[in-house]
Each structure stands twice: as C-alpha cells, then as structure tokens.
Amino acid sequence: MNAGTVALVDDDADLAAATGQLLTLAGYSVARFGNGKAALDAIDLDYPGVVITDVRMPGMSGIELFRHLRERDAQLPVILITGHGDIEMAVDALKAGAWDFLTKPFDPDILLSAVARAVATRRLTLENRELRAGVDTSPSDRLIGRNGAIQRVRAMIPMLGETDLDIVVEGATGTGKALLAKLIHRSGKRARHRFVTLDCAAPPVGSVEDLFTAHGLIAGADRGTLLLDNLDRAQAPLQHRLVQLVERRAVALEARDPQPVDLRIIATLDEGRRDDVLPALYHRVAAVSLRLPPLSERLEDLPLLTAHFLQALAETHGRPVPPLAQAVSLLSRADWPGNVRELEMAVERQVLGLGEQIAQTPSEMPLPDRVRDFERGAIVEALVNARGEIGPALEALGIPRETFYYRVKRLGIDLAAVRAGLG
C-alpha cells in the first residue's frame, strides 16, 4: 500500500539513501533529487506529495527552493532538514509557511510523524481542489502547458482565488481567458457562490439599466464572481454604468436604498484593445493584470495539448482514443489564429472521424518559415512513429544525433511533451 509521495532533496548521497530507505520501508513512494533546481523542475502545481529538503546545498539552497515552491503552490508542505547553525533560518521559514523543520541528526520516528501529518493534509488539500474544479467541467477546463508563461499564471491561481482583488485578463481570441477566470473562481473562497458572466459585446436584450436592478443579472453574482467578458467591446453607456458599479459595489443606485453587492470582478480584453476601455473603468478593475500568450508563442505545448484533447474528447463522445500519430498534421502547424480553442475543435473533428483538412502553407509565407514548419513536422512525426525513442527517430530522419538536438532546440520542440502525449 502506498502511504504517499515524498520528494527528497539532498546533495549528500549517503544521507539521502538512508532517509529514502526509511521512507520506502514506511510505505512511501520516494523521488530523490540531488539539488534544488532538479526538484523545482519536477514539482509542479498540484504535486501529489510533500517535500523534504536539506537547507545547505550548493547552488539553490533548501530555503530558496522552499520560497520558489511556495510561490508556485502556497499549500505544498515543505519539511526542512537543518544543521544546528541553520535553526534561526529555519524558524524564519516556518513563520513564512514551511511545514516543519528537523535538526540533524533527527529521530526517524519524528520524521515519519511529520511526513504522515503533511501527507494527510496534502491529500485533503488536493481533494478540496478537485471538488471545487469538478463543478461544470469540460474537456478544456484545465490550463494545460509547460510553457513558462502558462506555468507562472497557473501557479498564481490558488493565491488569486483566495483574494478579493479585481483582475484583468488580456489575450488573443481563444487563448482561454474565460477559462482562467473560472479556475480562479473555483480555487478560492467564492467557489460555493455563483460565477456570473456578462458578455459585454452582446449583453442581454433590454436596457442597460435592467442589468443593474436589485434582481438583475449582476445582483445574482453577490458573494461570487462577475466575469465582464469582452469588456473592450462594451458600448459607452454600459462602461459608464460599470464604473459606478465598481466604485460603489451596489446595484439599484437610483432606489431609496441601493443594494450592496459583494463582487469579485474579472474582466477579459482582447490583446491590444486596452484603449477601448474607459481609463476610469480599466484602472479600477485592473488591480491585477494577467496575459495569456497565443499558441504561436507556446508551440512547445502543442503535443501536450493535442494529447489531452484526444483523450478528453474521445471520452466525451464515447469513442476510442486516436493515436497521436494521426494528429501529426496538427503538431506541425505553426499558424493557429484561433489559438487553443481552434486546436480543440480540430482535434474534435479527428476524434469524430471527420478528418482535419489542414491548409497547405500559404505561398506568400517566406521560404525560411516554410522550411521551419516542414522540419518541425518531420521531426515530430519521426518521434511519434518511434514511440518517443531517439535512436529509431534518428534512423528515420537520417541525421546525426548532434544535428537532431540542435534542430530540436532551434525549433522549440519539447521532447518530454511529445513523449507524454504518447503515453
């Protein structure tokens, strides 16, 4: 029986081996890391375990690792192993949110007790997150990607969910702005209340004033979240009324007793259209400003996103999961004007057997761009056909290993993501 997962970070191989054996005998699944950077690269948001790290390590110290992990997931339990000279530093980390610290040489029973409590708390935290995220989910209700910008935004979701700060999310069409707003709502204290969307580009039929009555759409978001979708496309009368709403946090303002509303407001804008929002409105709702990159800036995530949609949409439609090799035409594309939403629809057509008619590279595209797209598609296809194995892929491509890795780096191909998609 697996008692839980532990990431053990220590540059002392002998001590790490002994501690790892202790935890393994106690039923834990142990992942060992020789330095803080390797651990940080492997531990993502929603890591299903706890972290034990030595404080003194070359390069990134255990304290630095703890701080980075806390920025990524403030609820991840981190246990520090310290020497006697590091106790004051460890106490400061404890005040900053570290789970516990033990001094060398530590009592094995004390370590196992601390780990057991941390694992139990971590399980409860992740179960609560899953329950919150399980409301009104669809195949696209995850912020998928290993791209640095996506990871940074994803790491901020739990923290933002627990605040009342208003947020602006900017990005091109189809990048997932409304999805990010829902994830922030579901991750925090407002999750038990309503998430109400006002499409500012096409508000409900009726007068603008109908939205701001005591029984109107906006009042229904009381204690929850109001999403002002496409705020940059709102007409001037609606924007002026929204300024009043944001300032006074009340509806039915013309009534004798205006009705207070407890709102967290999240607004979405198309990138580059900030000037279409009244400054008085924008600066009031942009306490936090986030940007979601277009798919063209995160092509390394294509295999991971494609594999995710293949699996999720096959389950949705009750069909077998097509092999990733069938989607190689998608993986070789670099032009996604509709971004992640367009990719999801393209994958859905493949799952339904409707085929994906990919347009050939436009003749007006510069030759270097055509060559880049061809090389990327050829390498990804070879990797897919070789089930992620480098040797057979090199044979199929007919290029030396050094050339292969040079082109993989230049083309931004994420080998780990391709392999993950094949799983």
PDB file of C-alpha atoms in Angstrom, residues 212-316:
ATOM      1  CA  PHE A 212     -28.193  46.857 -12.549  1.00  0.00           C
ATOM      2  CA  THR A 213     -31.528  46.317 -10.774  1.00  0.00           C
ATOM      3  CA  ALA A 214     -31.854  44.550  -7.443  1.00  0.00           C
ATOM      4  CA  HIS A 215     -32.973  41.401  -9.275  1.00  0.00           C
ATOM      5  CA  GLY A 216     -30.854  41.794 -12.401  1.00  0.00           C
ATOM      6  CA  LEU A 217     -28.024  39.673 -13.740  1.00  0.00           C
ATOM      7  CA  ILE A 218     -25.275  41.474 -11.824  1.00  0.00           C
ATOM      8  CA  ALA A 219     -27.014  41.185  -8.446  1.00  0.00           C
ATOM      9  CA  GLY A 220     -27.023  37.407  -8.987  1.00  0.00           C
ATOM     10  CA  ALA A 221     -23.247  37.380  -8.601  1.00  0.00           C
ATOM     11  CA  ASP A 222     -23.438  38.600  -4.987  1.00  0.00           C
ATOM     12  CA  ARG A 223     -20.721  36.863  -2.883  1.00  0.00           C
ATOM     13  CA  GLY A 224     -19.438  35.241  -6.058  1.00  0.00           C
ATOM     14  CA  THR A 225     -17.594  36.367  -9.181  1.00  0.00           C
ATOM     15  CA  LEU A 226     -18.761  38.604 -12.017  1.00  0.00           C
ATOM     16  CA  LEU A 227     -16.976  37.991 -15.320  1.00  0.00           C
ATOM     17  CA  LEU A 228     -17.043  41.029 -17.606  1.00  0.00           C
ATOM     18  CA  ASP A 229     -16.232  39.148 -20.799  1.00  0.00           C
ATOM     19  CA  ASN A 230     -15.086  41.196 -23.825  1.00  0.00           C
ATOM     20  CA  LEU A 231     -15.013  44.384 -21.782  1.00  0.00           C
ATOM     21  CA  ASP A 232     -13.181  46.150 -24.617  1.00  0.00           C
ATOM     22  CA  ARG A 233     -16.291  45.708 -26.810  1.00  0.00           C
ATOM     23  CA  ALA A 234     -18.766  47.241 -24.359  1.00  0.00           C
ATOM     24  CA  GLN A 235     -20.667  50.294 -25.579  1.00  0.00           C
ATOM     25  CA  ALA A 236     -20.061  53.612 -23.794  1.00  0.00           C
ATOM     26  CA  PRO A 237     -23.338  53.619 -21.735  1.00  0.00           C
ATOM     27  CA  LEU A 238     -22.550  50.176 -20.320  1.00  0.00           C
ATOM     28  CA  GLN A 239     -18.966  51.167 -19.495  1.00  0.00           C
ATOM     29  CA  HIS A 240     -20.139  54.289 -17.630  1.00  0.00           C
ATOM     30  CA  ARG A 241     -22.584  52.222 -15.546  1.00  0.00           C
ATOM     31  CA  LEU A 242     -19.842  49.679 -14.813  1.00  0.00           C
ATOM     32  CA  VAL A 243     -17.659  52.482 -13.452  1.00  0.00           C
ATOM     33  CA  GLN A 244     -20.420  53.216 -10.922  1.00  0.00           C
ATOM     34  CA  LEU A 245     -20.740  49.536 -10.060  1.00  0.00           C
ATOM     35  CA  VAL A 246     -17.015  49.138  -9.442  1.00  0.00           C
ATOM     36  CA  GLU A 247     -16.836  52.324  -7.369  1.00  0.00           C
ATOM     37  CA  ARG A 248     -19.905  51.766  -5.180  1.00  0.00           C
ATOM     38  CA  ARG A 249     -20.316  47.960  -5.201  1.00  0.00           C
ATOM     39  CA  ALA A 250     -24.075  48.348  -5.261  1.00  0.00           C
ATOM     40  CA  VAL A 251     -27.000  47.942  -7.650  1.00  0.00           C
ATOM     41  CA  ALA A 252     -30.329  49.766  -7.852  1.00  0.00           C
ATOM     42  CA  LEU A 253     -28.442  53.003  -7.252  1.00  0.00           C
ATOM     43  CA  GLU A 254     -31.462  55.129  -8.142  1.00  0.00           C
ATOM     44  CA  ALA A 255     -33.592  53.443  -5.478  1.00  0.00           C
ATOM     45  CA  ARG A 256     -34.030  54.845  -1.975  1.00  0.00           C
ATOM     46  CA  ASP A 257     -31.946  52.000  -0.562  1.00  0.00           C
ATOM     47  CA  PRO A 258     -29.291  50.820  -3.060  1.00  0.00           C
ATOM     48  CA  GLN A 259     -28.468  47.140  -2.649  1.00  0.00           C
ATOM     49  CA  PRO A 260     -24.833  46.386  -1.744  1.00  0.00           C
ATOM     50  CA  VAL A 261     -23.222  43.537  -3.692  1.00  0.00           C
ATOM     51  CA  ASP A 262     -20.094  41.668  -2.649  1.00  0.00           C
ATOM     52  CA  LEU A 263     -18.403  41.076  -6.002  1.00  0.00           C
ATOM     53  CA  ARG A 264     -15.048  39.878  -7.226  1.00  0.00           C
ATOM     54  CA  ILE A 265     -14.795  41.230 -10.783  1.00  0.00           C
ATOM     55  CA  ILE A 266     -12.691  39.616 -13.507  1.00  0.00           C
ATOM     56  CA  ALA A 267     -12.612  41.326 -16.897  1.00  0.00           C
ATOM     57  CA  THR A 268     -11.293  39.949 -20.193  1.00  0.00           C
ATOM     58  CA  LEU A 269      -9.900  42.009 -23.056  1.00  0.00           C
ATOM     59  CA  ASP A 270      -8.557  41.176 -26.478  1.00  0.00           C
ATOM     60  CA  GLU A 271      -4.850  41.915 -26.527  1.00  0.00           C
ATOM     61  CA  GLY A 272      -4.054  45.376 -27.843  1.00  0.00           C
ATOM     62  CA  ARG A 273      -7.524  46.800 -27.152  1.00  0.00           C
ATOM     63  CA  ARG A 274      -6.939  48.314 -23.722  1.00  0.00           C
ATOM     64  CA  ASP A 275      -7.547  51.798 -25.140  1.00  0.00           C
ATOM     65  CA  ASP A 276     -11.146  50.759 -25.958  1.00  0.00           C
ATOM     66  CA  VAL A 277     -11.932  50.693 -22.232  1.00  0.00           C
ATOM     67  CA  LEU A 278     -12.572  53.901 -20.308  1.00  0.00           C
ATOM     68  CA  PRO A 279      -9.474  54.655 -18.205  1.00  0.00           C
ATOM     69  CA  ALA A 280     -11.721  55.211 -15.176  1.00  0.00           C
ATOM     70  CA  LEU A 281     -13.035  51.668 -15.612  1.00  0.00           C
ATOM     71  CA  TYR A 282      -9.843  49.873 -16.625  1.00  0.00           C
ATOM     72  CA  HIS A 283      -7.728  51.175 -13.750  1.00  0.00           C
ATOM     73  CA  ARG A 284     -10.424  50.259 -11.231  1.00  0.00           C
ATOM     74  CA  VAL A 285     -10.699  46.626 -12.314  1.00  0.00           C
ATOM     75  CA  ALA A 286      -7.001  46.030 -13.092  1.00  0.00           C
ATOM     76  CA  ALA A 287      -5.747  45.550  -9.536  1.00  0.00           C
ATOM     77  CA  VAL A 288      -4.047  42.500 -11.075  1.00  0.00           C
ATOM     78  CA  SER A 289      -3.276  42.246 -14.787  1.00  0.00           C
ATOM     79  CA  LEU A 290      -2.594  38.860 -16.425  1.00  0.00           C
ATOM     80  CA  ARG A 291      -1.723  37.934 -20.005  1.00  0.00           C
ATOM     81  CA  LEU A 292      -2.301  34.608 -21.744  1.00  0.00           C
ATOM     82  CA  PRO A 293       0.091  34.036 -24.660  1.00  0.00           C
ATOM     83  CA  PRO A 294      -1.162  32.956 -28.096  1.00  0.00           C
ATOM     84  CA  LEU A 295      -0.477  29.393 -29.207  1.00  0.00           C
ATOM     85  CA  SER A 296       2.157  30.686 -31.640  1.00  0.00           C
ATOM     86  CA  GLU A 297       4.256  31.700 -28.597  1.00  0.00           C
ATOM     87  CA  ARG A 298       3.939  28.280 -26.949  1.00  0.00           C
ATOM     88  CA  LEU A 299       4.287  25.768 -29.774  1.00  0.00           C
ATOM     89  CA  GLU A 300       6.227  23.507 -27.400  1.00  0.00           C
ATOM     90  CA  ASP A 301       2.856  22.800 -25.747  1.00  0.00           C
ATOM     91  CA  LEU A 302       1.212  21.506 -28.952  1.00  0.00           C
ATOM     92  CA  PRO A 303       1.904  17.784 -28.308  1.00  0.00           C
ATOM     93  CA  LEU A 304       0.692  18.013 -24.705  1.00  0.00           C
ATOM     94  CA  LEU A 305      -2.471  19.942 -25.608  1.00  0.00           C
ATOM     95  CA  THR A 306      -3.239  17.654 -28.543  1.00  0.00           C
ATOM     96  CA  ALA A 307      -2.806  14.507 -26.459  1.00  0.00           C
ATOM     97  CA  HIS A 308      -5.016  15.961 -23.718  1.00  0.00           C
ATOM     98  CA  PHE A 309      -7.819  16.859 -26.122  1.00  0.00           C
ATOM     99  CA  LEU A 310      -7.603  13.476 -27.884  1.00  0.00           C
ATOM    100  CA  GLN A 311      -8.111  11.677 -24.562  1.00  0.00           C
ATOM    101  CA  ALA A 312     -10.754  14.012 -23.113  1.00  0.00           C
ATOM    102  CA  LEU A 313     -12.861  14.369 -26.266  1.00  0.00           C
ATOM    103  CA  ALA A 314     -12.737  10.641 -27.000  1.00  0.00           C
ATOM    104  CA  GLU A 315     -14.201  10.059 -23.527  1.00  0.00           C
ATOM    105  CA  THR A 316     -16.823  12.766 -24.091  1.00  0.00           C
TER     106      THR A 316
END
